[in-house]
Amino acid sequence: MQIQSDGMPYSSHPFYMPLRVISLSGRTNSTTPNIPSTNSSLMIIWDGKGFLEIDGKLHKVMAGSLIALSSSSLLKMEPELQLKGIWIEYSCIPQSKDEDIFINDNSPVHHASTRLTALAGELYSAWIDADKQKPFRVQQLFTQFLVELHSELTSRKERSSSWMEQVTEYIEAHYNEDITRDQMAALAEVSPEHFSRAFRKSIGLSFSAYITLLRIRKAQQRILTSSPNLTTLAHEVGYEEGTYLSRKFKQLVGVSPTAYQNKNKRVVALNYNHTASLRVLEIMPQLGVYSEWQHSLEQVPASKQLQMSEGKFSLLYDSVAAVKPDVIIGYSLPDNKILTPVAPVIELPFMQMSWREQFVLIAEVVNRRQRAEQWLSHYDSLCLTANGLLNHAIGMERGTAIVWEVSSRSAYCFSSSFGRGCQILY
């Protein structure tokens, strides 16, 4: 332990204190707001995607991204970029960037788990609505948040960014442009020959084949969620003619765009909310994630059950690829990109899209829109009847009602909202 000039002991351990917690909604500043030179910041994004320029380098961000900024970081955002989430400003004592373990890393952009995102939301709520009965609630939540963040960063060291990751991120953002192998090799600062060898070894496809794959997957996503004109769609994904898109589409998918749109889809659902939506629409997914509650309603063959293991992405890929799906449905998560070679992934924004919107979109994907509308009408009728009975039982008009599921370690609210609230549908 060191001794300061005033004779007091000087701690070698860093301490962190939150200074400001605000919403990111609608922020389109060209640079960071005025932050005292001693402060660092963390951004947690719930919705929106695009590129941020941090200290002169472009970084792709999306729902689930966490960005760590030092007091000296220069952040630039495009004026049209709309991000939703939380901005946390904090001070590190002693005031040294070397001590700030969240800044002193290979990349300022990380993936935030559901747990970390939930803690950020709790911290924001506690910050804007102070509870005098719990004066240390903000400090407690911020400490929990930092402990969880440190744990996640430590466990993901092996996934640190490389030139290959930077190149693939750039390609995914510019797949519909005329980008060349030589341009990407220059971006990676390697020779074109080395780029080709390393790219094929890492991705499993040549550079040109990967561009084609991304374009066709994007075309499939658009076909599944809307009815685009073929020529317009070709321009959107980077081709000049609809006939050329159709030829490339059939080479990769095996059928024409029109046939793909109309066929009965083989579907994989990556979480139990979307599995349940498919069952309501009378569709049995080739693979789905089932909750205990869903198992209580029907017997599901083991061959139809998808086991989601944290961190075991190769097992997930093998399981999904084995059933040869036409489409994969899940929440918007960075890890979904490993499934791109298998089938298009329809990503539903995490904590942003209501259960009705998710349900209708899934119905569009599997050509069951009419069935969905009939079910929602029936559901609303049941709700109206139940509300009338509840009003009568308590002798008064009340706004709404929710149901709580309480376990030993957590509690879930069932309502017309996001996440677990979706299960009220079933």
XYZ file of C-alpha atoms in Angstrom:
426
model
C 0.000 0.000 0.000
C 1.280 3.451 -0.926
C 1.198 6.503 1.384
C -0.087 9.848 0.110
C 1.546 13.196 0.915
C -0.996 13.820 3.682
C 0.010 10.598 5.388
C -3.190 8.751 4.497
C -2.945 5.309 2.885
C -3.548 5.232 -0.882
C -5.621 2.300 -2.163
C -4.312 0.447 -5.209
C -7.796 -0.884 -5.927
C -10.007 0.978 -8.437
C -13.435 2.189 -7.332
C -16.275 3.166 -9.648
C -19.030 5.719 -9.078
C -21.988 6.469 -11.408
C -22.327 10.167 -12.235
C -25.098 10.270 -14.830
C -27.551 7.746 -16.313
C -29.638 8.985 -19.260
C -31.635 7.637 -22.190
C -30.078 7.347 -25.652
C -33.434 7.721 -27.427
C -33.263 10.139 -30.319
C -29.609 11.023 -29.765
C -28.057 12.128 -33.059
C -25.218 14.319 -31.818
C -22.194 14.431 -34.088
C -19.899 14.130 -31.069
C -20.202 13.073 -27.465
C -21.877 15.497 -25.058
C -19.673 17.611 -22.815
C -18.148 15.177 -20.356
C -15.660 16.237 -17.672
C -12.180 15.017 -18.553
C -12.138 12.631 -15.604
C -15.179 10.599 -16.694
C -15.620 7.421 -18.712
C -18.898 6.210 -20.250
C -20.771 3.048 -21.169
C -23.515 2.813 -23.822
C -25.983 -0.095 -23.860
C -28.077 -0.293 -27.042
C -31.565 -1.797 -26.962
C -32.688 -0.924 -30.476
C -31.210 0.470 -33.679
C -28.121 -0.436 -35.641
C -25.392 1.140 -37.715
C -21.800 2.261 -37.421
C -20.160 4.459 -34.796
C -16.825 6.129 -35.403
C -14.729 5.848 -32.250
C -11.284 7.440 -32.285
C -11.269 7.381 -36.094
C -12.314 3.720 -36.483
C -15.709 2.405 -37.582
C -17.486 -0.073 -35.315
C -20.760 -1.850 -36.091
C -23.358 -1.635 -33.309
C -26.836 -3.111 -32.931
C -29.370 -4.161 -30.320
C -27.384 -5.858 -27.573
C -24.167 -3.876 -28.132
C -22.254 -2.338 -25.241
C -19.748 0.427 -26.002
C -17.034 1.439 -23.518
C -15.638 4.961 -23.941
C -12.789 6.640 -22.101
C -12.861 10.308 -21.167
C -10.623 11.035 -24.168
C -12.614 8.981 -26.703
C -13.939 10.833 -29.745
C -17.328 9.462 -30.731
C -19.027 10.401 -33.993
C -22.536 9.374 -35.056
C -24.253 9.874 -38.384
C -27.080 12.449 -38.068
C -29.701 9.897 -39.185
C -28.529 7.216 -36.744
C -31.233 6.621 -34.133
C -30.226 4.475 -31.174
C -32.310 3.525 -28.147
C -30.722 2.498 -24.901
C -28.825 3.881 -21.926
C -25.773 6.126 -21.481
C -23.919 5.625 -18.180
C -21.276 8.124 -17.135
C -18.963 7.091 -14.304
C -15.778 8.013 -12.524
C -12.917 5.624 -11.794
C -10.875 6.252 -8.644
C -7.886 6.413 -8.854
C -8.362 8.398 -12.066
C -6.296 6.373 -14.503
C -7.247 4.812 -17.814
C -4.889 1.945 -17.026
C -7.042 1.093 -14.018
C -10.296 1.207 -15.992
C -10.610 -2.454 -16.976
C -13.641 -1.794 -19.190
C -11.820 0.763 -21.337
C -8.410 -0.913 -21.426
C -9.444 -3.635 -23.892
C -8.841 -4.652 -27.503
C -12.168 -3.257 -28.749
C -14.593 -0.671 -27.332
C -17.635 -2.642 -28.577
C -18.885 -5.751 -26.798
C -22.037 -7.884 -26.686
C -24.252 -7.408 -23.621
C -26.125 -10.445 -22.331
C -29.825 -10.347 -21.449
C -28.837 -10.219 -17.782
C -26.576 -7.207 -18.345
C -29.249 -5.416 -20.382
C -31.831 -6.021 -17.642
C -29.473 -4.642 -14.974
C -28.911 -1.518 -17.082
C -32.668 -1.027 -17.267
C -33.027 -1.399 -13.492
C -30.190 1.084 -12.952
C -31.851 3.623 -15.245
C -35.195 3.228 -13.457
C -33.549 3.651 -10.053
C -31.648 6.721 -11.263
C -34.646 8.618 -12.641
C -36.995 7.600 -9.810
C -35.011 7.867 -6.590
C -36.357 5.906 -3.625
C -35.609 7.678 -0.341
C -36.199 4.422 1.493
C -33.350 2.822 -0.486
C -30.620 5.487 -0.660
C -27.941 3.037 -1.840
C -30.007 1.341 -4.532
C -28.185 3.073 -7.426
C -24.745 2.176 -6.066
C -25.883 -1.389 -5.452
C -27.224 -1.827 -9.001
C -24.181 -0.153 -10.571
C -21.879 -2.505 -8.662
C -23.941 -5.511 -9.793
C -23.755 -4.202 -13.350
C -19.955 -3.845 -13.221
C -19.492 -7.299 -11.677
C -21.595 -8.844 -14.456
C -19.781 -6.830 -17.141
C -16.362 -7.834 -15.823
C -17.422 -11.479 -15.753
C -18.660 -11.339 -19.353
C -15.575 -9.570 -20.665
C -13.287 -12.014 -18.906
C -15.098 -15.048 -20.320
C -15.034 -13.647 -23.867
C -11.349 -12.836 -24.227
C -11.022 -15.563 -26.822
C -13.570 -13.736 -28.993
C -11.543 -10.524 -29.247
C -11.675 -8.730 -32.577
C -9.269 -9.532 -35.415
C -8.864 -8.191 -38.934
C -11.079 -11.033 -40.141
C -13.899 -9.960 -37.839
C -13.545 -6.339 -38.926
C -13.636 -7.347 -42.598
C -16.742 -9.547 -42.217
C -18.510 -6.756 -40.338
C -17.702 -4.359 -43.157
C -18.916 -6.845 -45.782
C -22.193 -7.416 -43.891
C -22.805 -3.657 -43.880
C -21.838 -3.105 -47.548
C -22.792 -6.428 -49.197
C -25.033 -4.630 -51.706
C -22.217 -2.409 -52.940
C -19.517 -3.136 -55.501
C -16.761 -4.201 -53.092
C -13.769 -6.212 -54.264
C -11.306 -8.666 -52.782
C -8.473 -6.182 -53.264
C -10.386 -3.501 -51.346
C -10.970 -5.853 -48.433
C -7.350 -6.993 -48.448
C -6.300 -3.344 -48.258
C -8.705 -2.806 -45.357
C -7.154 -5.809 -43.587
C -3.634 -4.635 -44.502
C -2.696 -8.041 -45.963
C -1.947 -9.208 -49.497
C -4.906 -10.257 -51.702
C -3.538 -13.809 -51.855
C -3.239 -14.090 -48.066
C -6.689 -12.540 -47.702
C -8.249 -15.179 -49.980
C -6.594 -18.081 -48.153
C -7.423 -16.766 -44.674
C -10.994 -15.816 -45.651
C -11.823 -19.253 -47.036
C -10.268 -20.963 -44.021
C -12.224 -18.785 -41.565
C -15.593 -18.501 -43.353
C -15.599 -21.720 -45.370
C -16.445 -19.872 -48.572
C -14.556 -17.788 -51.085
C -14.973 -14.020 -50.896
C -17.278 -13.864 -53.948
C -19.357 -16.832 -52.758
C -19.841 -15.168 -49.380
C -21.048 -11.938 -51.006
C -23.552 -13.958 -53.037
C -24.709 -15.801 -49.895
C -25.360 -12.551 -48.018
C -27.256 -11.049 -50.949
C -29.524 -14.061 -51.348
C -30.135 -14.324 -47.586
C -31.154 -10.654 -47.507
C -33.436 -11.260 -50.494
C -35.033 -14.210 -48.672
C -35.648 -12.093 -45.584
C -37.377 -9.424 -47.663
C -39.487 -11.999 -49.516
C -40.580 -13.560 -46.225
C -41.674 -10.298 -44.595
C -43.070 -8.355 -47.584
C -43.886 -8.690 -51.288
C -41.159 -6.740 -53.078
C -40.964 -6.291 -56.839
C -38.202 -8.552 -58.158
C -36.342 -5.751 -59.957
C -36.552 -3.479 -56.914
C -35.356 -6.316 -54.701
C -32.424 -6.979 -57.034
C -31.300 -3.352 -56.715
C -31.665 -3.497 -52.923
C -29.333 -6.476 -52.555
C -26.752 -5.379 -55.126
C -27.815 -6.812 -58.498
C -28.801 -4.809 -61.558
C -31.542 -7.109 -62.912
C -34.324 -9.167 -61.417
C -33.622 -12.049 -63.806
C -30.014 -12.263 -62.592
C -31.182 -12.268 -58.960
C -33.690 -15.001 -59.788
C -30.957 -17.149 -61.362
C -28.586 -16.708 -58.401
C -31.465 -17.295 -55.984
C -32.391 -20.620 -57.586
C -28.756 -21.747 -57.649
C -28.413 -21.250 -53.897
C -31.928 -21.971 -52.571
C -33.028 -24.572 -55.129
C -36.287 -22.844 -56.106
C -37.277 -19.502 -57.640
C -38.099 -16.490 -55.415
C -41.827 -16.927 -56.143
C -41.785 -20.640 -55.307
C -39.869 -19.916 -52.113
C -42.419 -17.316 -51.048
C -45.364 -19.678 -51.569
C -43.961 -22.965 -50.259
C -44.686 -24.449 -46.839
C -41.598 -23.499 -44.861
C -39.440 -25.760 -42.735
C -38.950 -23.547 -39.669
C -36.544 -23.490 -36.725
C -37.458 -21.367 -33.676
C -34.592 -20.308 -31.399
C -36.696 -19.507 -28.305
C -39.886 -20.744 -26.689
C -41.917 -17.560 -27.310
C -41.616 -17.993 -31.062
C -42.067 -21.759 -30.852
C -45.369 -21.138 -29.083
C -46.410 -18.615 -31.747
C -45.853 -21.252 -34.415
C -47.926 -23.806 -32.484
C -50.804 -21.313 -32.230
C -50.571 -21.007 -36.007
C -50.785 -24.830 -36.189
C -47.208 -25.222 -37.389
C -44.798 -27.692 -35.822
C -41.251 -26.336 -36.241
C -38.565 -28.726 -37.423
C -36.729 -27.655 -34.274
C -37.989 -25.451 -31.470
C -37.189 -24.437 -27.921
C -39.937 -25.470 -25.491
C -40.574 -24.210 -21.965
C -41.758 -26.510 -19.171
C -45.197 -24.964 -19.505
C -45.319 -25.850 -23.206
C -44.244 -29.412 -22.418
C -47.230 -29.645 -20.080
C -49.569 -28.948 -23.017
C -48.251 -31.421 -25.576
C -45.787 -34.223 -26.010
C -42.982 -33.084 -28.285
C -40.650 -35.666 -29.870
C -37.051 -35.297 -28.749
C -36.044 -34.948 -32.397
C -38.078 -31.708 -32.582
C -36.556 -30.110 -29.470
C -33.659 -27.684 -29.770
C -31.278 -27.519 -26.832
C -29.707 -24.074 -26.433
C -26.357 -24.311 -24.611
C -24.581 -21.097 -23.621
C -21.411 -20.654 -25.655
C -21.735 -23.928 -27.612
C -22.420 -22.344 -30.982
C -20.942 -25.197 -33.003
C -23.498 -27.599 -31.502
C -26.307 -25.169 -32.324
C -25.078 -24.872 -35.911
C -24.888 -28.643 -36.354
C -28.365 -29.204 -34.885
C -30.017 -26.541 -37.045
C -28.148 -27.471 -40.229
C -29.168 -31.119 -39.846
C -32.901 -30.344 -40.335
C -32.314 -28.179 -43.456
C -34.693 -25.310 -42.583
C -36.085 -22.782 -45.041
C -36.113 -20.072 -42.357
C -34.883 -19.528 -38.805
C -36.791 -17.303 -36.351
C -35.228 -15.735 -33.265
C -34.511 -12.552 -31.380
C -31.957 -10.087 -32.748
C -28.632 -11.320 -31.351
C -25.064 -11.064 -32.718
C -24.504 -14.821 -32.462
C -27.227 -15.470 -35.061
C -24.782 -14.723 -37.875
C -23.175 -18.160 -37.470
C -26.412 -19.574 -38.936
C -26.304 -17.458 -42.113
C -24.875 -20.313 -44.244
C -27.805 -22.546 -43.175
C -30.858 -20.351 -43.856
C -32.122 -16.750 -43.563
C -32.628 -15.657 -39.968
C -35.682 -13.499 -39.242
C -34.559 -11.411 -36.281
C -37.181 -9.842 -34.008
C -35.956 -6.797 -32.026
C -35.271 -7.707 -28.413
C -37.562 -5.888 -25.949
C -38.821 -3.556 -28.702
C -41.548 -5.387 -30.606
C -44.791 -6.217 -28.781
C -46.074 -9.780 -28.706
C -48.822 -8.857 -31.221
C -46.281 -7.467 -33.684
C -44.038 -10.512 -33.258
C -46.998 -12.855 -33.726
C -48.210 -11.128 -36.904
C -44.695 -11.010 -38.388
C -44.198 -14.719 -37.747
C -47.586 -15.366 -39.368
C -46.439 -13.415 -42.442
C -43.271 -15.510 -42.667
C -45.194 -18.804 -42.637
C -48.150 -17.583 -44.776
C -50.685 -17.717 -41.924
C -51.726 -14.046 -41.667
C -55.465 -14.826 -41.841
C -55.136 -17.450 -39.112
C -53.295 -14.947 -36.909
C -55.955 -12.259 -37.360
C -58.723 -14.748 -36.503
C -56.902 -15.843 -33.382
C -56.214 -12.273 -32.226
C -59.890 -11.418 -32.679
C -60.841 -14.450 -30.562
C -58.219 -13.500 -27.973
C -59.562 -9.932 -27.689
C -63.077 -11.317 -27.224
C -61.889 -13.570 -24.385
C -60.060 -10.645 -22.768
C -63.188 -8.468 -22.943
C -65.261 -11.168 -21.263
C -62.626 -11.810 -18.589
C -62.299 -8.081 -17.861
C -66.051 -7.785 -17.444
C -66.083 -10.670 -14.972
C -63.172 -9.185 -13.059
C -64.813 -5.747 -12.903
C -67.995 -7.356 -11.601
C -66.104 -9.395 -8.987
C -64.329 -6.380 -7.490
C -67.259 -4.023 -7.995
C -65.406 -1.349 -9.915
C -63.859 -0.395 -13.248
C -60.092 -1.025 -13.222
C -57.573 -0.282 -15.941
C -55.975 -3.652 -16.535
C -54.654 -6.748 -14.807
C -51.401 -8.641 -14.802
C -50.350 -12.070 -13.597
C -47.107 -12.711 -11.737
C -45.108 -15.931 -11.890
C -42.901 -16.059 -8.789
C -40.038 -18.516 -8.321
C -37.368 -18.825 -5.657
C -34.919 -16.547 -7.484
C -36.960 -14.385 -9.836
C -40.402 -13.141 -10.821
C -41.968 -12.638 -14.254
C -44.840 -10.362 -15.186
C -47.339 -11.652 -17.763
C -48.999 -8.806 -19.659
C -49.368 -7.294 -23.116
C -45.716 -6.310 -23.343
C -42.345 -7.834 -24.243
C -40.337 -10.951 -23.425
C -41.992 -13.401 -21.061
C -45.126 -11.262 -21.287
C -45.631 -12.818 -24.723
C -46.774 -16.035 -23.081
C -50.149 -14.509 -22.243
C -50.868 -15.236 -25.895
C -51.074 -18.949 -25.252
